[in-house]
Amino acid sequence: MQCYRNELNDIAKARKAAKNADIAIVVVGENVWHSSRPTVGEHKDISTLDLTGLQEDLVRAVYETGTPTIVILINGRPLSIRWISEHVPVIIEPWFCGEKGEMLLPM
């Protein structure tokens, strides 16, 4: 499901999936420099520290289902996540964890 840009809105799908789950893991963050719309990297500045697009709305929607929620924050610079840090009890921030990053979750 994607919600990192305003035109890609899968929040309803995520909400439905979270309602039917024992736990919800929501991965949010930035687009790396080699993506089609980078938000981090050399010469890729943006004017806000907030999560881009509808990502915070996604986290709120999943959290509001009442399903225990974990947020994984993938980023390469500081991000403002005030609402998330005040409501979601578990935030994992591996930054950009490289080509072996998928091994983080099984740990």
C-alpha atoms as one frame of an Amber mdcrd trajectory, in Angstrom:
protein
   0.000   0.000   0.000   1.304   3.445  -0.825   0.640   6.837   0.716   3.892
   8.708   0.295   2.438  11.065  -2.315  -0.969  12.703  -2.184  -2.177  10.994
  -5.349  -1.436   7.480  -4.060  -4.017   7.020  -1.329  -4.421   3.479  -0.025
  -5.457   4.535   3.480  -8.850   2.814   3.282  -7.142  -0.478   2.360  -4.683
  -0.091   5.233  -7.471   0.692   7.706  -9.385  -2.413   6.634  -6.291  -4.603
   6.860  -5.459  -3.233  10.319  -8.972  -3.922  11.611  -8.539  -7.587  10.679
  -5.011  -7.949  12.079  -3.603  -8.812  15.486  -0.900  -6.166  15.085  -0.203
  -3.457  12.497   3.279  -2.579  11.282   3.291   0.680   9.340   6.434   1.582
   7.390   6.771   5.278   6.582   9.592   7.613   5.670  11.387   9.040   2.726
  12.158   8.295  -0.880  15.813   7.746  -1.581  17.756   9.837  -4.054  17.451
   7.295  -6.890  13.624   7.118  -6.765  11.465   9.083  -9.185  10.511  11.622
  -6.452  13.373  11.761  -3.939  12.952  13.584  -0.629  16.444  12.988   0.751
  19.985  12.886  -0.587  22.476  15.269  -2.063  20.777  18.341  -3.535  17.309
  16.984  -2.693  16.157  19.435  -0.054  12.518  19.909   0.838  10.979  22.710
   2.888   9.542  20.736   5.800  10.573  18.150   8.353   7.119  16.542   8.270
   6.463  13.198   6.633   5.606  13.727   2.986   2.244  13.077   1.401  -0.410
  11.226   3.377   1.928   9.167   5.554   0.891  10.667   8.898  -2.763  10.267
   7.888  -1.988   6.605   7.172  -0.475   6.077  10.620  -3.407   7.847  12.303
  -5.965   5.767  10.406  -4.273   2.498  11.335  -3.769   3.550  14.970  -7.401
   4.622  15.299  -8.584   1.091  14.478  -7.433   0.089  17.959  -5.066  -2.539
  16.595  -1.689  -2.431  18.372   0.546  -0.445  16.038   4.285  -0.326  15.374
   5.812   2.349  13.135   9.029   1.736  11.241  10.538   5.040  10.181  12.906
   4.844   7.200  14.740   8.138   6.817  18.028   9.762   6.009  17.477  13.032
   7.864  15.583  14.229  10.930  11.800  14.081  10.583   9.033  15.648  12.638
   6.852  12.827  13.988   5.261  14.540  16.995   1.796  12.951  16.699   3.277
   9.508  16.085   5.653   9.755  19.044   2.810  10.854  21.335   0.435   8.020
  20.330   2.294   5.018  18.921   4.172   3.143  21.662   6.738   1.445  19.395
   8.801   3.331  16.796  11.743   1.625  15.121  14.083   3.956  13.264  16.746
   2.104  11.284  17.434   5.129   9.047  18.345   3.973   5.541  19.490   0.533
   6.474  21.144  -0.527   3.234  20.752  -3.601   1.088  20.407  -5.933   4.093
  17.758  -3.772   5.743  15.021  -6.349   5.314  16.837  -8.472   7.886  15.923
  -5.946  10.584  12.366  -7.202  11.110  13.022 -10.899  11.766  15.285  -9.908
  14.662
